[in-house]
mmCIF file with all atom_site columns, C-alpha atoms in Angstrom:
data_model
loop_
_atom_site.group_PDB
_atom_site.id
_atom_site.type_symbol
_atom_site.label_atom_id
_atom_site.label_alt_id
_atom_site.label_comp_id
_atom_site.label_asym_id
_atom_site.label_entity_id
_atom_site.label_seq_id
_atom_site.pdbx_PDB_ins_code
_atom_site.Cartn_x
_atom_site.Cartn_y
_atom_site.Cartn_z
_atom_site.occupancy
_atom_site.B_iso_or_equiv
_atom_site.pdbx_formal_charge
_atom_site.auth_seq_id
_atom_site.auth_comp_id
_atom_site.auth_asym_id
_atom_site.auth_atom_id
_atom_site.pdbx_PDB_model_num
ATOM 1   C CA . UNK A 1 1   ? 148.959 18.886  81.603 1.00 0.00 ? 29  UNK A CA 1
ATOM 2   C CA . UNK A 1 2   ? 148.733 15.935  79.263 1.00 0.00 ? 30  UNK A CA 1
ATOM 3   C CA . UNK A 1 3   ? 145.582 13.820  79.497 1.00 0.00 ? 31  UNK A CA 1
ATOM 4   C CA . UNK A 1 4   ? 145.975 10.298  80.659 1.00 0.00 ? 32  UNK A CA 1
ATOM 5   C CA . UNK A 1 5   ? 144.707 7.711   78.158 1.00 0.00 ? 33  UNK A CA 1
ATOM 6   C CA . UNK A 1 6   ? 141.437 6.050   79.004 1.00 0.00 ? 34  UNK A CA 1
ATOM 7   C CA . UNK A 1 7   ? 141.947 2.306   79.545 1.00 0.00 ? 35  UNK A CA 1
ATOM 8   C CA . UNK A 1 8   ? 139.241 0.004   78.252 1.00 0.00 ? 36  UNK A CA 1
ATOM 9   C CA . UNK A 1 9   ? 138.356 -3.626  79.028 1.00 0.00 ? 37  UNK A CA 1
ATOM 10  C CA . UNK A 1 10  ? 140.708 -6.230  77.764 1.00 0.00 ? 38  UNK A CA 1
ATOM 11  C CA . UNK A 1 11  ? 139.289 -9.282  76.050 1.00 0.00 ? 39  UNK A CA 1
ATOM 12  C CA . UNK A 1 12  ? 140.075 -11.361 79.077 1.00 0.00 ? 40  UNK A CA 1
ATOM 13  C CA . UNK A 1 13  ? 138.302 -8.993  81.429 1.00 0.00 ? 41  UNK A CA 1
ATOM 14  C CA . UNK A 1 14  ? 135.333 -8.782  79.102 1.00 0.00 ? 42  UNK A CA 1
ATOM 15  C CA . UNK A 1 15  ? 135.143 -12.585 78.959 1.00 0.00 ? 43  UNK A CA 1
ATOM 16  C CA . UNK A 1 16  ? 135.145 -12.778 82.748 1.00 0.00 ? 44  UNK A CA 1
ATOM 17  C CA . UNK A 1 17  ? 132.299 -10.212 82.970 1.00 0.00 ? 45  UNK A CA 1
ATOM 18  C CA . UNK A 1 18  ? 130.258 -12.116 80.416 1.00 0.00 ? 46  UNK A CA 1
ATOM 19  C CA . UNK A 1 19  ? 130.824 -15.365 82.257 1.00 0.00 ? 47  UNK A CA 1
ATOM 20  C CA . UNK A 1 20  ? 129.636 -13.856 85.547 1.00 0.00 ? 48  UNK A CA 1
ATOM 21  C CA . UNK A 1 21  ? 126.519 -12.444 83.881 1.00 0.00 ? 49  UNK A CA 1
ATOM 22  C CA . UNK A 1 22  ? 125.763 -15.856 82.317 1.00 0.00 ? 50  UNK A CA 1
ATOM 23  C CA . UNK A 1 23  ? 126.187 -17.625 85.649 1.00 0.00 ? 51  UNK A CA 1
ATOM 24  C CA . UNK A 1 24  ? 123.927 -15.151 87.396 1.00 0.00 ? 52  UNK A CA 1
ATOM 25  C CA . UNK A 1 25  ? 121.351 -15.546 84.673 1.00 0.00 ? 53  UNK A CA 1
ATOM 26  C CA . UNK A 1 26  ? 121.408 -19.346 84.888 1.00 0.00 ? 54  UNK A CA 1
ATOM 27  C CA . UNK A 1 27  ? 121.113 -19.185 88.683 1.00 0.00 ? 55  UNK A CA 1
ATOM 28  C CA . UNK A 1 28  ? 117.979 -17.105 88.304 1.00 0.00 ? 56  UNK A CA 1
ATOM 29  C CA . UNK A 1 29  ? 116.470 -19.306 85.583 1.00 0.00 ? 57  UNK A CA 1
ATOM 30  C CA . UNK A 1 30  ? 116.625 -22.502 87.621 1.00 0.00 ? 58  UNK A CA 1
ATOM 31  C CA . UNK A 1 31  ? 114.379 -21.216 90.463 1.00 0.00 ? 59  UNK A CA 1
ATOM 32  C CA . UNK A 1 32  ? 111.988 -19.751 87.877 1.00 0.00 ? 60  UNK A CA 1
ATOM 33  C CA . UNK A 1 33  ? 111.713 -23.089 86.093 1.00 0.00 ? 61  UNK A CA 1
ATOM 34  C CA . UNK A 1 34  ? 111.085 -24.834 89.423 1.00 0.00 ? 62  UNK A CA 1
ATOM 35  C CA . UNK A 1 35  ? 108.393 -22.274 90.230 1.00 0.00 ? 63  UNK A CA 1
ATOM 36  C CA . UNK A 1 36  ? 106.738 -22.750 86.849 1.00 0.00 ? 64  UNK A CA 1
ATOM 37  C CA . UNK A 1 37  ? 106.803 -26.558 87.374 1.00 0.00 ? 65  UNK A CA 1
ATOM 38  C CA . UNK A 1 38  ? 105.209 -26.210 90.802 1.00 0.00 ? 66  UNK A CA 1
ATOM 39  C CA . UNK A 1 39  ? 102.568 -23.884 89.354 1.00 0.00 ? 67  UNK A CA 1
ATOM 40  C CA . UNK A 1 40  ? 101.643 -26.443 86.704 1.00 0.00 ? 68  UNK A CA 1
ATOM 41  C CA . UNK A 1 41  ? 101.470 -29.182 89.304 1.00 0.00 ? 69  UNK A CA 1
ATOM 42  C CA . UNK A 1 42  ? 99.177  -27.072 91.543 1.00 0.00 ? 70  UNK A CA 1
ATOM 43  C CA . UNK A 1 43  ? 96.950  -26.171 88.546 1.00 0.00 ? 71  UNK A CA 1
ATOM 44  C CA . UNK A 1 44  ? 96.607  -29.855 87.636 1.00 0.00 ? 72  UNK A CA 1
ATOM 45  C CA . UNK A 1 45  ? 95.925  -30.899 91.231 1.00 0.00 ? 73  UNK A CA 1
ATOM 46  C CA . UNK A 1 46  ? 93.103  -28.372 91.650 1.00 0.00 ? 74  UNK A CA 1
ATOM 47  C CA . UNK A 1 47  ? 91.706  -29.227 88.215 1.00 0.00 ? 75  UNK A CA 1
ATOM 48  C CA . UNK A 1 48  ? 91.642  -32.948 89.179 1.00 0.00 ? 76  UNK A CA 1
ATOM 49  C CA . UNK A 1 49  ? 89.560  -32.157 92.211 1.00 0.00 ? 77  UNK A CA 1
ATOM 50  C CA . UNK A 1 50  ? 87.150  -30.170 90.021 1.00 0.00 ? 78  UNK A CA 1
ATOM 51  C CA . UNK A 1 51  ? 86.960  -33.204 87.716 1.00 0.00 ? 79  UNK A CA 1
ATOM 52  C CA . UNK A 1 52  ? 86.187  -35.516 90.634 1.00 0.00 ? 80  UNK A CA 1
ATOM 53  C CA . UNK A 1 53  ? 83.267  -33.291 91.694 1.00 0.00 ? 81  UNK A CA 1
ATOM 54  C CA . UNK A 1 54  ? 82.070  -33.088 88.077 1.00 0.00 ? 82  UNK A CA 1
ATOM 55  C CA . UNK A 1 55  ? 82.048  -36.840 87.664 1.00 0.00 ? 83  UNK A CA 1
ATOM 56  C CA . UNK A 1 56  ? 80.048  -37.242 90.907 1.00 0.00 ? 84  UNK A CA 1
ATOM 57  C CA . UNK A 1 57  ? 77.665  -34.533 89.719 1.00 0.00 ? 85  UNK A CA 1
ATOM 58  C CA . UNK A 1 58  ? 77.219  -36.311 86.403 1.00 0.00 ? 86  UNK A CA 1
ATOM 59  C CA . UNK A 1 59  ? 76.368  -39.528 88.224 1.00 0.00 ? 87  UNK A CA 1
ATOM 60  C CA . UNK A 1 60  ? 73.812  -37.678 90.403 1.00 0.00 ? 88  UNK A CA 1
ATOM 61  C CA . UNK A 1 61  ? 72.111  -36.087 87.385 1.00 0.00 ? 89  UNK A CA 1
ATOM 62  C CA . UNK A 1 62  ? 72.154  -39.014 84.941 1.00 0.00 ? 90  UNK A CA 1
ATOM 63  C CA . UNK A 1 63  ? 72.580  -42.007 87.287 1.00 0.00 ? 91  UNK A CA 1
ATOM 64  C CA . UNK A 1 64  ? 75.848  -43.225 85.732 1.00 0.00 ? 92  UNK A CA 1
ATOM 65  C CA . UNK A 1 65  ? 79.424  -42.149 84.941 1.00 0.00 ? 93  UNK A CA 1
ATOM 66  C CA . UNK A 1 66  ? 80.305  -40.867 81.484 1.00 0.00 ? 94  UNK A CA 1
ATOM 67  C CA . UNK A 1 67  ? 82.192  -42.959 78.941 1.00 0.00 ? 95  UNK A CA 1
ATOM 68  C CA . UNK A 1 68  ? 85.677  -41.903 77.773 1.00 0.00 ? 96  UNK A CA 1
ATOM 69  C CA . UNK A 1 69  ? 85.938  -39.812 74.667 1.00 0.00 ? 97  UNK A CA 1
ATOM 70  C CA . UNK A 1 70  ? 87.818  -41.459 71.861 1.00 0.00 ? 98  UNK A CA 1
ATOM 71  C CA . UNK A 1 71  ? 87.832  -38.529 69.400 1.00 0.00 ? 99  UNK A CA 1
ATOM 72  C CA . UNK A 1 72  ? 91.166  -36.694 69.039 1.00 0.00 ? 100 UNK A CA 1
ATOM 73  C CA . UNK A 1 73  ? 90.220  -34.251 66.243 1.00 0.00 ? 101 UNK A CA 1
ATOM 74  C CA . UNK A 1 74  ? 89.169  -30.852 67.682 1.00 0.00 ? 102 UNK A CA 1
ATOM 75  C CA . UNK A 1 75  ? 87.199  -30.153 64.481 1.00 0.00 ? 103 UNK A CA 1
ATOM 76  C CA . UNK A 1 76  ? 84.969  -33.148 65.148 1.00 0.00 ? 104 UNK A CA 1
ATOM 77  C CA . UNK A 1 77  ? 81.638  -32.323 66.756 1.00 0.00 ? 105 UNK A CA 1
ATOM 78  C CA . UNK A 1 78  ? 82.131  -35.253 69.159 1.00 0.00 ? 106 UNK A CA 1
ATOM 79  C CA . UNK A 1 79  ? 85.487  -33.933 70.457 1.00 0.00 ? 107 UNK A CA 1
ATOM 80  C CA . UNK A 1 80  ? 85.341  -33.759 74.217 1.00 0.00 ? 108 UNK A CA 1
ATOM 81  C CA . UNK A 1 81  ? 81.910  -35.402 74.341 1.00 0.00 ? 109 UNK A CA 1
ATOM 82  C CA . UNK A 1 82  ? 81.111  -38.702 76.043 1.00 0.00 ? 110 UNK A CA 1
ATOM 83  C CA . UNK A 1 83  ? 79.766  -41.399 73.771 1.00 0.00 ? 111 UNK A CA 1
ATOM 84  C CA . UNK A 1 84  ? 76.454  -42.992 74.767 1.00 0.00 ? 112 UNK A CA 1
ATOM 85  C CA . UNK A 1 85  ? 77.937  -46.449 75.293 1.00 0.00 ? 113 UNK A CA 1
ATOM 86  C CA . UNK A 1 86  ? 81.222  -47.963 76.291 1.00 0.00 ? 114 UNK A CA 1
ATOM 87  C CA . UNK A 1 87  ? 80.193  -51.457 77.387 1.00 0.00 ? 115 UNK A CA 1
ATOM 88  C CA . UNK A 1 88  ? 82.615  -53.297 75.203 1.00 0.00 ? 116 UNK A CA 1
ATOM 89  C CA . UNK A 1 89  ? 84.679  -55.942 76.918 1.00 0.00 ? 117 UNK A CA 1
ATOM 90  C CA . UNK A 1 90  ? 87.134  -54.846 78.171 1.00 0.00 ? 118 UNK A CA 1
ATOM 91  C CA . UNK A 1 91  ? 86.829  -51.114 78.455 1.00 0.00 ? 119 UNK A CA 1
ATOM 92  C CA . UNK A 1 92  ? 89.556  -48.861 77.044 1.00 0.00 ? 120 UNK A CA 1
ATOM 93  C CA . UNK A 1 93  ? 91.341  -45.724 78.272 1.00 0.00 ? 121 UNK A CA 1
ATOM 94  C CA . UNK A 1 94  ? 90.405  -42.546 76.439 1.00 0.00 ? 122 UNK A CA 1
ATOM 95  C CA . UNK A 1 95  ? 90.221  -38.813 76.935 1.00 0.00 ? 123 UNK A CA 1
ATOM 96  C CA . UNK A 1 96  ? 88.142  -37.181 79.618 1.00 0.00 ? 124 UNK A CA 1
ATOM 97  C CA . UNK A 1 97  ? 84.850  -35.964 78.090 1.00 0.00 ? 125 UNK A CA 1
ATOM 98  C CA . UNK A 1 98  ? 85.539  -32.440 79.282 1.00 0.00 ? 126 UNK A CA 1
ATOM 99  C CA . UNK A 1 99  ? 82.703  -30.818 77.330 1.00 0.00 ? 127 UNK A CA 1
ATOM 100 C CA . UNK A 1 100 ? 80.179  -33.230 78.785 1.00 0.00 ? 128 UNK A CA 1
ATOM 101 C CA . UNK A 1 101 ? 81.443  -32.516 82.284 1.00 0.00 ? 129 UNK A CA 1
ATOM 102 C CA . UNK A 1 102 ? 82.041  -28.783 81.870 1.00 0.00 ? 130 UNK A CA 1
ATOM 103 C CA . UNK A 1 103 ? 85.644  -28.892 83.089 1.00 0.00 ? 131 UNK A CA 1
ATOM 104 C CA . UNK A 1 104 ? 88.992  -27.679 81.713 1.00 0.00 ? 132 UNK A CA 1
ATOM 105 C CA . UNK A 1 105 ? 90.129  -29.419 78.536 1.00 0.00 ? 133 UNK A CA 1
ATOM 106 C CA . UNK A 1 106 ? 93.772  -29.908 79.520 1.00 0.00 ? 134 UNK A CA 1
ATOM 107 C CA . UNK A 1 107 ? 96.161  -30.137 82.513 1.00 0.00 ? 135 UNK A CA 1
ATOM 108 C CA . UNK A 1 108 ? 98.676  -27.527 83.594 1.00 0.00 ? 136 UNK A CA 1
ATOM 109 C CA . UNK A 1 109 ? 100.999 -28.422 80.690 1.00 0.00 ? 137 UNK A CA 1
ATOM 110 C CA . UNK A 1 110 ? 98.313  -28.317 78.015 1.00 0.00 ? 138 UNK A CA 1
ATOM 111 C CA . UNK A 1 111 ? 97.970  -32.144 77.730 1.00 0.00 ? 139 UNK A CA 1
ATOM 112 C CA . UNK A 1 112 ? 94.557  -33.777 77.532 1.00 0.00 ? 140 UNK A CA 1
ATOM 113 C CA . UNK A 1 113 ? 93.285  -35.645 80.620 1.00 0.00 ? 141 UNK A CA 1
ATOM 114 C CA . UNK A 1 114 ? 93.364  -39.431 80.416 1.00 0.00 ? 142 UNK A CA 1
ATOM 115 C CA . UNK A 1 115 ? 90.282  -41.298 81.652 1.00 0.00 ? 143 UNK A CA 1
ATOM 116 C CA . UNK A 1 116 ? 89.322  -44.936 82.311 1.00 0.00 ? 144 UNK A CA 1
ATOM 117 C CA . UNK A 1 117 ? 85.985  -46.139 83.716 1.00 0.00 ? 145 UNK A CA 1
ATOM 118 C CA . UNK A 1 118 ? 84.593  -49.463 84.862 1.00 0.00 ? 146 UNK A CA 1
ATOM 119 C CA . UNK A 1 119 ? 82.097  -50.216 82.065 1.00 0.00 ? 147 UNK A CA 1
ATOM 120 C CA . UNK A 1 120 ? 79.444  -51.550 84.495 1.00 0.00 ? 148 UNK A CA 1
ATOM 121 C CA . UNK A 1 121 ? 79.124  -48.072 86.012 1.00 0.00 ? 149 UNK A CA 1
ATOM 122 C CA . UNK A 1 122 ? 79.044  -46.099 82.762 1.00 0.00 ? 150 UNK A CA 1
ATOM 123 C CA . UNK A 1 123 ? 76.304  -45.477 80.251 1.00 0.00 ? 151 UNK A CA 1
ATOM 124 C CA . UNK A 1 124 ? 73.550  -47.267 82.210 1.00 0.00 ? 152 UNK A CA 1
ATOM 125 C CA . UNK A 1 125 ? 71.820  -46.616 85.536 1.00 0.00 ? 153 UNK A CA 1
ATOM 126 C CA . UNK A 1 126 ? 73.781  -47.640 88.608 1.00 0.00 ? 154 UNK A CA 1
ATOM 127 C CA . UNK A 1 127 ? 71.908  -49.686 91.203 1.00 0.00 ? 155 UNK A CA 1
ATOM 128 C CA . UNK A 1 128 ? 72.857  -51.169 94.579 1.00 0.00 ? 156 UNK A CA 1
ATOM 129 C CA . UNK A 1 129 ? 73.429  -54.493 92.835 1.00 0.00 ? 157 UNK A CA 1
ATOM 130 C CA . UNK A 1 130 ? 75.784  -53.105 90.186 1.00 0.00 ? 158 UNK A CA 1
ATOM 131 C CA . UNK A 1 131 ? 79.078  -54.912 90.558 1.00 0.00 ? 159 UNK A CA 1
ATOM 132 C CA . UNK A 1 132 ? 82.617  -54.446 89.258 1.00 0.00 ? 160 UNK A CA 1
ATOM 133 C CA . UNK A 1 133 ? 83.279  -55.594 85.739 1.00 0.00 ? 161 UNK A CA 1
ATOM 134 C CA . UNK A 1 134 ? 86.070  -57.909 84.658 1.00 0.00 ? 162 UNK A CA 1
ATOM 135 C CA . UNK A 1 135 ? 88.206  -54.827 83.905 1.00 0.00 ? 163 UNK A CA 1
ATOM 136 C CA . UNK A 1 136 ? 89.501  -55.129 87.524 1.00 0.00 ? 164 UNK A CA 1
ATOM 137 C CA . UNK A 1 137 ? 90.875  -51.614 87.775 1.00 0.00 ? 165 UNK A CA 1
ATOM 138 C CA . UNK A 1 138 ? 93.444  -51.233 90.540 1.00 0.00 ? 166 UNK A CA 1
ATOM 139 C CA . UNK A 1 139 ? 96.009  -48.714 91.793 1.00 0.00 ? 167 UNK A CA 1
ATOM 140 C CA . UNK A 1 140 ? 99.550  -49.595 92.759 1.00 0.00 ? 168 UNK A CA 1
ATOM 141 C CA . UNK A 1 141 ? 102.596 -47.657 93.884 1.00 0.00 ? 169 UNK A CA 1
ATOM 142 C CA . UNK A 1 142 ? 106.084 -48.054 92.381 1.00 0.00 ? 170 UNK A CA 1
ATOM 143 C CA . UNK A 1 143 ? 106.838 -50.829 94.920 1.00 0.00 ? 171 UNK A CA 1
ATOM 144 C CA . UNK A 1 144 ? 103.782 -52.800 93.771 1.00 0.00 ? 172 UNK A CA 1
ATOM 145 C CA . UNK A 1 145 ? 101.725 -52.109 96.924 1.00 0.00 ? 173 UNK A CA 1
ATOM 146 C CA . UNK A 1 146 ? 97.955  -52.006 96.229 1.00 0.00 ? 174 UNK A CA 1
ATOM 147 C CA . UNK A 1 147 ? 96.448  -48.680 97.252 1.00 0.00 ? 175 UNK A CA 1
ATOM 148 C CA . UNK A 1 148 ? 92.872  -49.807 96.912 1.00 0.00 ? 176 UNK A CA 1
ATOM 149 C CA . UNK A 1 149 ? 90.957  -52.611 98.648 1.00 0.00 ? 177 UNK A CA 1
ATOM 150 C CA . UNK A 1 150 ? 88.540  -54.919 96.921 1.00 0.00 ? 178 UNK A CA 1
ATOM 151 C CA . UNK A 1 151 ? 85.526  -52.919 98.091 1.00 0.00 ? 179 UNK A CA 1
ATOM 152 C CA . UNK A 1 152 ? 87.207  -49.627 97.171 1.00 0.00 ? 180 UNK A CA 1
ATOM 153 C CA . UNK A 1 153 ? 88.342  -50.683 93.749 1.00 0.00 ? 181 UNK A CA 1
ATOM 154 C CA . UNK A 1 154 ? 88.345  -47.733 91.316 1.00 0.00 ? 182 UNK A CA 1
ATOM 155 C CA . UNK A 1 155 ? 85.249  -47.136 89.230 1.00 0.00 ? 183 UNK A CA 1
ATOM 156 C CA . UNK A 1 156 ? 86.952  -44.273 87.372 1.00 0.00 ? 184 UNK A CA 1
ATOM 157 C CA . UNK A 1 157 ? 90.562  -43.184 87.012 1.00 0.00 ? 185 UNK A CA 1
ATOM 158 C CA . UNK A 1 158 ? 91.636  -39.760 85.772 1.00 0.00 ? 186 UNK A CA 1
ATOM 159 C CA . UNK A 1 159 ? 95.230  -38.582 85.439 1.00 0.00 ? 187 UNK A CA 1
ATOM 160 C CA . UNK A 1 160 ? 97.607  -36.038 84.002 1.00 0.00 ? 188 UNK A CA 1
ATOM 161 C CA . UNK A 1 161 ? 100.729 -37.342 82.190 1.00 0.00 ? 189 UNK A CA 1
ATOM 162 C CA . UNK A 1 162 ? 102.733 -34.411 83.596 1.00 0.00 ? 190 UNK A CA 1
ATOM 163 C CA . UNK A 1 163 ? 105.500 -32.340 82.149 1.00 0.00 ? 191 UNK A CA 1
ATOM 164 C CA . UNK A 1 164 ? 106.908 -35.085 79.916 1.00 0.00 ? 192 UNK A CA 1
ATOM 165 C CA . UNK A 1 165 ? 103.411 -35.612 78.388 1.00 0.00 ? 193 UNK A CA 1
ATOM 166 C CA . UNK A 1 166 ? 103.939 -39.400 78.584 1.00 0.00 ? 194 UNK A CA 1
ATOM 167 C CA . UNK A 1 167 ? 102.344 -41.881 80.989 1.00 0.00 ? 195 UNK A CA 1
ATOM 168 C CA . UNK A 1 168 ? 104.932 -43.234 83.460 1.00 0.00 ? 196 UNK A CA 1
ATOM 169 C CA . UNK A 1 169 ? 105.234 -46.558 85.272 1.00 0.00 ? 197 UNK A CA 1
ATOM 170 C CA . UNK A 1 170 ? 102.227 -48.824 85.091 1.00 0.00 ? 198 UNK A CA 1
ATOM 171 C CA . UNK A 1 171 ? 100.293 -45.973 83.435 1.00 0.00 ? 199 UNK A CA 1
ATOM 172 C CA . UNK A 1 172 ? 102.373 -46.461 80.238 1.00 0.00 ? 200 UNK A CA 1
ATOM 173 C CA . UNK A 1 173 ? 100.642 -49.801 79.721 1.00 0.00 ? 201 UNK A CA 1
ATOM 174 C CA . UNK A 1 174 ? 97.078  -48.567 79.090 1.00 0.00 ? 202 UNK A CA 1
ATOM 175 C CA . UNK A 1 175 ? 95.961  -51.397 76.814 1.00 0.00 ? 203 UNK A CA 1
ATOM 176 C CA . UNK A 1 176 ? 92.443  -52.718 77.397 1.00 0.00 ? 204 UNK A CA 1
ATOM 177 C CA . UNK A 1 177 ? 93.866  -55.930 78.842 1.00 0.00 ? 205 UNK A CA 1
ATOM 178 C CA . UNK A 1 178 ? 95.577  -53.988 81.664 1.00 0.00 ? 206 UNK A CA 1
ATOM 179 C CA . UNK A 1 179 ? 93.524  -52.410 84.420 1.00 0.00 ? 207 UNK A CA 1
ATOM 180 C CA . UNK A 1 180 ? 96.527  -51.624 86.606 1.00 0.00 ? 208 UNK A CA 1
ATOM 181 C CA . UNK A 1 181 ? 97.494  -47.979 87.199 1.00 0.00 ? 209 UNK A CA 1
ATOM 182 C CA . UNK A 1 182 ? 100.185 -46.327 89.273 1.00 0.00 ? 210 UNK A CA 1
ATOM 183 C CA . UNK A 1 183 ? 99.913  -43.484 91.777 1.00 0.00 ? 211 UNK A CA 1
ATOM 184 C CA . UNK A 1 184 ? 103.089 -42.053 93.344 1.00 0.00 ? 212 UNK A CA 1
ATOM 185 C CA . UNK A 1 185 ? 104.628 -38.832 94.501 1.00 0.00 ? 213 UNK A CA 1
ATOM 186 C CA . UNK A 1 186 ? 106.031 -36.733 91.672 1.00 0.00 ? 214 UNK A CA 1
ATOM 187 C CA . UNK A 1 187 ? 109.712 -37.424 91.058 1.00 0.00 ? 215 UNK A CA 1
ATOM 188 C CA . UNK A 1 188 ? 112.211 -37.250 88.151 1.00 0.00 ? 216 UNK A CA 1
ATOM 189 C CA . UNK A 1 189 ? 111.078 -40.748 87.101 1.00 0.00 ? 217 UNK A CA 1
ATOM 190 C CA . UNK A 1 190 ? 107.344 -40.297 87.656 1.00 0.00 ? 218 UNK A CA 1
ATOM 191 C CA . UNK A 1 191 ? 105.441 -37.123 87.074 1.00 0.00 ? 219 UNK A CA 1
ATOM 192 C CA . UNK A 1 192 ? 101.884 -38.374 86.551 1.00 0.00 ? 220 UNK A CA 1
ATOM 193 C CA . UNK A 1 193 ? 99.158  -37.008 88.819 1.00 0.00 ? 221 UNK A CA 1
ATOM 194 C CA . UNK A 1 194 ? 96.274  -39.408 89.335 1.00 0.00 ? 222 UNK A CA 1
ATOM 195 C CA . UNK A 1 195 ? 92.966  -39.540 91.179 1.00 0.00 ? 223 UNK A CA 1
ATOM 196 C CA . UNK A 1 196 ? 90.182  -42.108 91.218 1.00 0.00 ? 224 UNK A CA 1
ATOM 197 C CA . UNK A 1 197 ? 86.567  -42.607 92.316 1.00 0.00 ? 225 UNK A CA 1
ATOM 198 C CA . UNK A 1 198 ? 85.789  -45.582 94.535 1.00 0.00 ? 226 UNK A CA 1
ATOM 199 C CA . UNK A 1 199 ? 82.375  -47.257 94.891 1.00 0.00 ? 227 UNK A CA 1
ATOM 200 C CA . UNK A 1 200 ? 81.890  -45.989 98.499 1.00 0.00 ? 228 UNK A CA 1
ATOM 201 C CA . UNK A 1 201 ? 82.535  -42.435 97.324 1.00 0.00 ? 229 UNK A CA 1
ATOM 202 C CA . UNK A 1 202 ? 80.093  -42.729 94.452 1.00 0.00 ? 230 UNK A CA 1
ATOM 203 C CA . UNK A 1 203 ? 77.387  -44.544 96.413 1.00 0.00 ? 231 UNK A CA 1
ATOM 204 C CA . UNK A 1 204 ? 77.549  -42.056 99.256 1.00 0.00 ? 232 UNK A CA 1
ATOM 205 C CA . UNK A 1 205 ? 76.828  -39.222 96.823 1.00 0.00 ? 233 UNK A CA 1
ATOM 206 C CA . UNK A 1 206 ? 74.056  -41.087 95.013 1.00 0.00 ? 234 UNK A CA 1
ATOM 207 C CA . UNK A 1 207 ? 72.321  -41.985 98.319 1.00 0.00 ? 235 UNK A CA 1
ATOM 208 C CA . UNK A 1 208 ? 72.649  -38.395 99.602 1.00 0.00 ? 236 UNK A CA 1
ATOM 209 C CA . UNK A 1 209 ? 71.091  -37.127 96.371 1.00 0.00 ? 237 UNK A CA 1
ATOM 210 C CA . UNK A 1 210 ? 68.230  -39.636 96.555 1.00 0.00 ? 238 UNK A CA 1
ATOM 211 C CA . UNK A 1 211 ? 69.393  -41.526 93.463 1.00 0.00 ? 239 UNK A CA 1
ATOM 212 C CA . UNK A 1 212 ? 69.745  -44.689 95.563 1.00 0.00 ? 240 UNK A CA 1
ATOM 213 C CA . UNK A 1 213 ? 67.721  -45.803 98.600 1.00 0.00 ? 241 UNK A CA 1
#
C-alpha cells in the first residue's frame, strides 16, 4: 500500500499561526504592563507615607525640617544629605535628603524624590510664633481649585515625577519664584504623586513630643 505524502504548513497557514501567536502575546503583555505600573504606583505611595513620618520625626528630634539636597553627583559626600541652611529668599526645589531622613533614595520608577520646604520652618528651631515665609507654597488641582487653606498651607512638599520622570502640570514650573504645585489623580496627562505637610500636622506632632508647649 503506497504511503500518503505528509502535508506541511503552507506559507499562508504559517503566517496565520504566527499572527495569532503575536496577538495572544500582545494581549498578555498589556495586562502585565498595567500590573507593573500599578505596582510602581503602590510602591511610591507607601514610600511617600514613610517619608512623611520621617520628616515629622526629623522635626521632633532636631526641632526643624531638613533643607532640600542640591547635590546630584552620587560620588559627592553630600549626596542625599540635607545642607545646614536654606534660608535664601525664595527657597528652591531640590532633592529629598534621603540619607539624612533614612528613607528610600528613589520612587517606584527609580527617579529621585523632589522636595520643597518653607524656609522659615527649615534649618532653625520652630516656635509657636514661626510664620509662613513669602514662598507662599500652595497646592492646586488641574481645575485651579486650592486644596489647602491659609492655615493649612504646606510647609513641605514631596513628590514623585511618575513613570514619565518629568513633573507635570504646575509641578513643571518649579522655579524659586513659583510656590504653586499640583495634586491630582494619576491619569495619562498627569502621573505625579504628591504629599505635603501642613502646619497643623507638624505642630500636633511637636506638641505631642514636648517640643512645643
